[in-house]
Amino acid sequence: MGLTRRGLLMPLSAAAMAAAMTVLVTAVVPGAAASAGTSPGAPTSGAPASAAPVPEVPVGEVVGAAPLPEADLSHHGYVSFSNGHIAIRIRSENLGPSDVTASTVRLRFSAPLAVTQELPYDCLRSGKATVLCETGGLRSGGGARQTALDLRPAGGPDEVIVRLDTVWNGGVRDADPKNNVHQVLAPATGDAYAF
């Protein structure tokens, strides 16, 4: 369920996802038409009077679905900015307990990026100042995946703010999202700022 570009799975918007997961519940009560005083073949208008009320299901909740598996995605690394280039190194890992089939990291910048950029194979642009990068599968307690970017902002700013978060986590529940959401201010000094 998503847009694929060179193996990069992009999730649907939250609204579309909620709409896709909505479950409609209907009830059929055998013999209800007959017990309401009509013959089995006679036309009826609406639900029979003897039908039990149908319970409402909150939007986005799947009836009888198993709980989501739990994992703890973590992104750390550094940002440096000098000579008109933003260098970003990201180390993504899964602290468990469940494996993650794929995840997508979103990088948002305080300045728009230059129109032409060379991006790594698993990354793509998503607007003037946003890049999405797919990490691939992350085994629980397994090795980390590395992502390296070299980007150019438009307009020659003196500093840039980079906001990093997980926009797709393979459908698992992340009980500790604090270690995958970061904001870094990087002045154009060439110093590496860790996150």
PDB file of C-alpha atoms in Angstrom:
ATOM      1  CA  MET A   1       0.000   0.000   0.000  1.00  0.00           C
ATOM      2  CA  GLY A   2       2.156   2.843  -1.139  1.00  0.00           C
ATOM      3  CA  LEU A   3       4.270   4.481  -3.793  1.00  0.00           C
ATOM      4  CA  THR A   4       7.329   2.534  -4.890  1.00  0.00           C
ATOM      5  CA  ARG A   5      10.431   4.098  -6.447  1.00  0.00           C
ATOM      6  CA  ARG A   6      13.509   1.914  -6.870  1.00  0.00           C
ATOM      7  CA  GLY A   7      12.491  -0.325  -3.966  1.00  0.00           C
ATOM      8  CA  LEU A   8      11.499   2.570  -1.661  1.00  0.00           C
ATOM      9  CA  LEU A   9       8.132   1.933  -0.040  1.00  0.00           C
ATOM     10  CA  MET A  10       6.389   5.150   0.879  1.00  0.00           C
ATOM     11  CA  PRO A  11       3.410   4.926   3.236  1.00  0.00           C
ATOM     12  CA  LEU A  12       0.020   6.407   2.526  1.00  0.00           C
ATOM     13  CA  SER A  13      -1.041   9.506   4.391  1.00  0.00           C
ATOM     14  CA  ALA A  14      -2.505   8.953   7.838  1.00  0.00           C
ATOM     15  CA  ALA A  15      -5.976   9.904   6.633  1.00  0.00           C
ATOM     16  CA  ALA A  16      -5.852   7.485   3.707  1.00  0.00           C
ATOM     17  CA  MET A  17      -4.469   4.758   5.961  1.00  0.00           C
ATOM     18  CA  ALA A  18      -7.279   5.262   8.499  1.00  0.00           C
ATOM     19  CA  ALA A  19      -9.861   5.160   5.721  1.00  0.00           C
ATOM     20  CA  ALA A  20      -8.338   1.988   4.287  1.00  0.00           C
ATOM     21  CA  MET A  21      -8.415   0.270   7.677  1.00  0.00           C
ATOM     22  CA  THR A  22     -12.022   1.176   8.562  1.00  0.00           C
ATOM     23  CA  VAL A  23     -14.061  -1.945   9.179  1.00  0.00           C
ATOM     24  CA  LEU A  24     -17.780  -1.963   8.601  1.00  0.00           C
ATOM     25  CA  VAL A  25     -19.743  -4.247  10.889  1.00  0.00           C
ATOM     26  CA  THR A  26     -23.124  -5.685   9.915  1.00  0.00           C
ATOM     27  CA  ALA A  27     -25.317  -8.164  11.663  1.00  0.00           C
ATOM     28  CA  VAL A  28     -27.598 -10.766  10.140  1.00  0.00           C
ATOM     29  CA  VAL A  29     -30.118 -12.280  12.490  1.00  0.00           C
ATOM     30  CA  PRO A  30     -31.534 -15.545  11.076  1.00  0.00           C
ATOM     31  CA  GLY A  31     -35.304 -15.631  11.147  1.00  0.00           C
ATOM     32  CA  ALA A  32     -35.565 -11.991  12.189  1.00  0.00           C
ATOM     33  CA  ALA A  33     -37.938 -11.124   9.325  1.00  0.00           C
ATOM     34  CA  ALA A  34     -40.244 -14.003  10.237  1.00  0.00           C
ATOM     35  CA  SER A  35     -40.303 -13.068  13.911  1.00  0.00           C
ATOM     36  CA  ALA A  36     -41.207  -9.490  13.022  1.00  0.00           C
ATOM     37  CA  GLY A  37     -44.509 -10.732  11.620  1.00  0.00           C
ATOM     38  CA  THR A  38     -43.624 -10.977   7.928  1.00  0.00           C
ATOM     39  CA  SER A  39     -43.173 -13.981   5.737  1.00  0.00           C
ATOM     40  CA  PRO A  40     -39.610 -14.976   4.796  1.00  0.00           C
ATOM     41  CA  GLY A  41     -40.052 -13.897   1.141  1.00  0.00           C
ATOM     42  CA  ALA A  42     -41.881 -10.621   1.838  1.00  0.00           C
ATOM     43  CA  PRO A  43     -40.063  -7.345   1.242  1.00  0.00           C
ATOM     44  CA  THR A  44     -38.980  -5.478   4.350  1.00  0.00           C
ATOM     45  CA  SER A  45     -38.049  -1.862   4.878  1.00  0.00           C
ATOM     46  CA  GLY A  46     -34.816  -1.376   6.806  1.00  0.00           C
ATOM     47  CA  ALA A  47     -33.628  -3.542   9.680  1.00  0.00           C
ATOM     48  CA  PRO A  48     -36.144  -5.798  11.390  1.00  0.00           C
ATOM     49  CA  ALA A  49     -37.447  -4.547  14.716  1.00  0.00           C
ATOM     50  CA  SER A  50     -36.081  -7.610  16.515  1.00  0.00           C
ATOM     51  CA  ALA A  51     -32.504  -7.188  15.234  1.00  0.00           C
ATOM     52  CA  ALA A  52     -29.938  -6.504  17.941  1.00  0.00           C
ATOM     53  CA  PRO A  53     -28.132  -3.167  17.700  1.00  0.00           C
ATOM     54  CA  VAL A  54     -24.829  -3.315  15.842  1.00  0.00           C
ATOM     55  CA  PRO A  55     -21.884  -2.121  17.941  1.00  0.00           C
ATOM     56  CA  GLU A  56     -19.956   0.821  16.522  1.00  0.00           C
ATOM     57  CA  VAL A  57     -16.266   0.369  15.780  1.00  0.00           C
ATOM     58  CA  PRO A  58     -13.966   3.409  16.050  1.00  0.00           C
ATOM     59  CA  VAL A  59     -12.508   4.535  12.708  1.00  0.00           C
ATOM     60  CA  GLY A  60      -9.164   2.868  12.007  1.00  0.00           C
ATOM     61  CA  GLU A  61      -9.678   0.044  14.512  1.00  0.00           C
ATOM     62  CA  VAL A  62      -9.735  -3.465  13.131  1.00  0.00           C
ATOM     63  CA  VAL A  63     -12.108  -5.823  14.919  1.00  0.00           C
ATOM     64  CA  GLY A  64     -10.325  -8.859  16.322  1.00  0.00           C
ATOM     65  CA  ALA A  65      -6.879  -7.686  15.127  1.00  0.00           C
ATOM     66  CA  ALA A  66      -3.834  -8.859  17.014  1.00  0.00           C
ATOM     67  CA  PRO A  67      -1.855  -6.149  18.832  1.00  0.00           C
ATOM     68  CA  LEU A  68       0.906  -4.533  16.800  1.00  0.00           C
ATOM     69  CA  PRO A  69       4.396  -5.946  17.290  1.00  0.00           C
ATOM     70  CA  GLU A  70       6.682  -3.642  19.256  1.00  0.00           C
ATOM     71  CA  ALA A  71      10.129  -2.404  18.226  1.00  0.00           C
ATOM     72  CA  ASP A  72      12.398   0.482  19.173  1.00  0.00           C
ATOM     73  CA  LEU A  73      13.857   2.308  16.172  1.00  0.00           C
ATOM     74  CA  SER A  74      16.850   4.510  16.863  1.00  0.00           C
ATOM     75  CA  HIS A  75      18.557   7.047  14.570  1.00  0.00           C
ATOM     76  CA  HIS A  76      21.822   8.721  15.545  1.00  0.00           C
ATOM     77  CA  GLY A  77      24.619  10.393  13.664  1.00  0.00           C
ATOM     78  CA  TYR A  78      25.851  13.860  12.846  1.00  0.00           C
ATOM     79  CA  VAL A  79      25.303  16.910  10.635  1.00  0.00           C
ATOM     80  CA  SER A  80      28.018  19.259   9.373  1.00  0.00           C
ATOM     81  CA  PHE A  81      27.646  22.276   7.087  1.00  0.00           C
ATOM     82  CA  SER A  82      30.448  24.007   5.179  1.00  0.00           C
ATOM     83  CA  ASN A  83      31.309  25.315   1.710  1.00  0.00           C
ATOM     84  CA  GLY A  84      27.648  25.141   0.665  1.00  0.00           C
ATOM     85  CA  HIS A  85      27.299  21.419   1.506  1.00  0.00           C
ATOM     86  CA  ILE A  86      25.319  19.699   4.266  1.00  0.00           C
ATOM     87  CA  ALA A  87      26.894  16.352   5.164  1.00  0.00           C
ATOM     88  CA  ILE A  88      24.612  14.000   7.105  1.00  0.00           C
ATOM     89  CA  ARG A  89      25.459  10.540   8.441  1.00  0.00           C
ATOM     90  CA  ILE A  90      22.656   8.468   9.956  1.00  0.00           C
ATOM     91  CA  ARG A  91      23.001   5.188  11.833  1.00  0.00           C
ATOM     92  CA  SER A  92      19.597   3.463  12.056  1.00  0.00           C
ATOM     93  CA  GLU A  93      19.056   0.427  14.255  1.00  0.00           C
ATOM     94  CA  ASN A  94      16.307  -1.552  15.935  1.00  0.00           C
ATOM     95  CA  LEU A  95      16.645  -2.200  19.664  1.00  0.00           C
ATOM     96  CA  GLY A  96      13.745  -4.706  19.518  1.00  0.00           C
ATOM     97  CA  PRO A  97      12.017  -6.816  20.557  1.00  0.00           C
ATOM     98  CA  SER A  98      10.407  -7.352  17.093  1.00  0.00           C
ATOM     99  CA  ASP A  99      12.049  -7.094  13.666  1.00  0.00           C
ATOM    100  CA  VAL A 100      11.143  -4.174  11.365  1.00  0.00           C
ATOM    101  CA  THR A 101      10.619  -5.074   7.702  1.00  0.00           C
ATOM    102  CA  ALA A 102      11.405  -1.531   6.502  1.00  0.00           C
ATOM    103  CA  SER A 103      11.404   2.027   7.772  1.00  0.00           C
ATOM    104  CA  THR A 104      11.598   5.481   6.229  1.00  0.00           C
ATOM    105  CA  VAL A 105      13.536   8.390   7.728  1.00  0.00           C
ATOM    106  CA  ARG A 106      12.358  11.928   6.948  1.00  0.00           C
ATOM    107  CA  LEU A 107      14.826  14.835   6.857  1.00  0.00           C
ATOM    108  CA  ARG A 108      13.324  18.334   6.828  1.00  0.00           C
ATOM    109  CA  PHE A 109      15.517  21.398   6.317  1.00  0.00           C
ATOM    110  CA  SER A 110      14.990  25.018   7.374  1.00  0.00           C
ATOM    111  CA  ALA A 111      16.167  26.167   3.928  1.00  0.00           C
ATOM    112  CA  PRO A 112      15.003  24.824   0.575  1.00  0.00           C
ATOM    113  CA  LEU A 113      17.435  22.498  -1.156  1.00  0.00           C
ATOM    114  CA  ALA A 114      19.022  23.281  -4.502  1.00  0.00           C
ATOM    115  CA  VAL A 115      16.873  21.993  -7.361  1.00  0.00           C
ATOM    116  CA  THR A 116      19.452  19.505  -8.655  1.00  0.00           C
ATOM    117  CA  GLN A 117      20.732  17.083  -6.035  1.00  0.00           C
ATOM    118  CA  GLU A 118      22.397  13.716  -6.284  1.00  0.00           C
ATOM    119  CA  LEU A 119      20.718  11.487  -3.739  1.00  0.00           C
ATOM    120  CA  PRO A 120      21.622   7.997  -2.559  1.00  0.00           C
ATOM    121  CA  TYR A 121      19.788   5.108  -4.203  1.00  0.00           C
ATOM    122  CA  ASP A 122      17.249   4.687  -1.361  1.00  0.00           C
ATOM    123  CA  CYS A 123      16.403   8.397  -0.984  1.00  0.00           C
ATOM    124  CA  LEU A 124      14.054  10.754  -2.805  1.00  0.00           C
ATOM    125  CA  ARG A 125      12.861  14.346  -2.596  1.00  0.00           C
ATOM    126  CA  SER A 126       9.484  15.104  -1.040  1.00  0.00           C
ATOM    127  CA  GLY A 127       9.039  18.827  -1.582  1.00  0.00           C
ATOM    128  CA  LYS A 128      11.462  21.752  -1.655  1.00  0.00           C
ATOM    129  CA  ALA A 129      13.067  21.085   1.729  1.00  0.00           C
ATOM    130  CA  THR A 130      12.375  17.420   2.542  1.00  0.00           C
ATOM    131  CA  VAL A 131      14.184  14.171   1.738  1.00  0.00           C
ATOM    132  CA  LEU A 132      12.920  10.661   2.535  1.00  0.00           C
ATOM    133  CA  CYS A 133      15.347   7.736   2.919  1.00  0.00           C
ATOM    134  CA  GLU A 134      14.407   4.058   3.260  1.00  0.00           C
ATOM    135  CA  THR A 135      16.541   2.117   5.751  1.00  0.00           C
ATOM    136  CA  GLY A 136      15.656  -1.408   4.651  1.00  0.00           C
ATOM    137  CA  GLY A 137      14.867  -4.176   7.120  1.00  0.00           C
ATOM    138  CA  LEU A 138      16.147  -3.781  10.673  1.00  0.00           C
ATOM    139  CA  ARG A 139      16.473  -6.966  12.715  1.00  0.00           C
ATOM    140  CA  SER A 140      15.890  -6.792  16.439  1.00  0.00           C
ATOM    141  CA  GLY A 141      19.278  -6.227  18.053  1.00  0.00           C
ATOM    142  CA  GLY A 142      20.907  -6.676  14.638  1.00  0.00           C
ATOM    143  CA  GLY A 143      23.438  -4.471  12.903  1.00  0.00           C
ATOM    144  CA  ALA A 144      22.802  -0.831  12.118  1.00  0.00           C
ATOM    145  CA  ARG A 145      22.116   0.538   8.624  1.00  0.00           C
ATOM    146  CA  GLN A 146      24.125   3.550   7.470  1.00  0.00           C
ATOM    147  CA  THR A 147      22.778   6.415   5.346  1.00  0.00           C
ATOM    148  CA  ALA A 148      25.096   9.138   4.038  1.00  0.00           C
ATOM    149  CA  LEU A 149      23.899  12.304   2.304  1.00  0.00           C
ATOM    150  CA  ASP A 150      25.712  15.286   0.805  1.00  0.00           C
ATOM    151  CA  LEU A 151      23.162  18.016   0.043  1.00  0.00           C
ATOM    152  CA  ARG A 152      23.280  21.625  -1.127  1.00  0.00           C
ATOM    153  CA  PRO A 153      20.831  24.210   0.214  1.00  0.00           C
ATOM    154  CA  ALA A 154      19.557  26.939  -2.109  1.00  0.00           C
ATOM    155  CA  GLY A 155      20.326  30.600  -1.409  1.00  0.00           C
ATOM    156  CA  GLY A 156      23.575  30.194   0.577  1.00  0.00           C
ATOM    157  CA  PRO A 157      22.318  30.321   4.196  1.00  0.00           C
ATOM    158  CA  ASP A 158      24.746  30.807   7.112  1.00  0.00           C
ATOM    159  CA  GLU A 159      23.167  27.951   9.064  1.00  0.00           C
ATOM    160  CA  VAL A 160      20.646  25.198   8.588  1.00  0.00           C
ATOM    161  CA  ILE A 161      18.286  23.372  10.934  1.00  0.00           C
ATOM    162  CA  VAL A 162      17.796  19.674  10.192  1.00  0.00           C
ATOM    163  CA  ARG A 163      14.763  17.866  11.637  1.00  0.00           C
ATOM    164  CA  LEU A 164      14.920  14.074  11.470  1.00  0.00           C
ATOM    165  CA  ASP A 165      12.190  11.574  12.328  1.00  0.00           C
ATOM    166  CA  THR A 166      10.738   8.217  11.333  1.00  0.00           C
ATOM    167  CA  VAL A 167       7.811   8.666   8.977  1.00  0.00           C
ATOM    168  CA  TRP A 168       7.198   4.910   8.432  1.00  0.00           C
ATOM    169  CA  ASN A 169       8.223   2.104  10.773  1.00  0.00           C
ATOM    170  CA  GLY A 170       7.050  -1.018   8.979  1.00  0.00           C
ATOM    171  CA  GLY A 171       3.768  -1.134  10.924  1.00  0.00           C
ATOM    172  CA  VAL A 172       5.229  -1.786  14.380  1.00  0.00           C
ATOM    173  CA  ARG A 173       4.521   0.144  17.564  1.00  0.00           C
ATOM    174  CA  ASP A 174       7.507   2.197  18.762  1.00  0.00           C
ATOM    175  CA  ALA A 175       7.127   2.615  22.526  1.00  0.00           C
ATOM    176  CA  ASP A 176      10.150   4.979  22.711  1.00  0.00           C
ATOM    177  CA  PRO A 177      10.084   7.370  19.714  1.00  0.00           C
ATOM    178  CA  LYS A 178      12.350   9.905  21.463  1.00  0.00           C
ATOM    179  CA  ASN A 179      15.490   8.234  20.088  1.00  0.00           C
ATOM    180  CA  ASN A 180      14.380   8.599  16.475  1.00  0.00           C
ATOM    181  CA  VAL A 181      13.226  12.237  16.517  1.00  0.00           C
ATOM    182  CA  HIS A 182      15.972  14.877  16.427  1.00  0.00           C
ATOM    183  CA  GLN A 183      16.546  18.535  15.579  1.00  0.00           C
ATOM    184  CA  VAL A 184      20.052  19.863  14.875  1.00  0.00           C
ATOM    185  CA  LEU A 185      21.218  23.433  14.249  1.00  0.00           C
ATOM    186  CA  ALA A 186      24.344  23.388  12.067  1.00  0.00           C
ATOM    187  CA  PRO A 187      26.139  26.712  11.423  1.00  0.00           C
ATOM    188  CA  ALA A 188      28.308  26.843   8.277  1.00  0.00           C
ATOM    189  CA  THR A 189      31.526  26.227  10.271  1.00  0.00           C
ATOM    190  CA  GLY A 190      32.268  22.652   9.178  1.00  0.00           C
ATOM    191  CA  ASP A 191      31.887  21.357  12.746  1.00  0.00           C
ATOM    192  CA  ALA A 192      30.054  18.051  13.225  1.00  0.00           C
ATOM    193  CA  TYR A 193      26.950  18.263  15.388  1.00  0.00           C
ATOM    194  CA  ALA A 194      25.789  14.944  16.839  1.00  0.00           C
ATOM    195  CA  PHE A 195      22.207  13.801  17.269  1.00  0.00           C
TER     196      PHE A 195
END
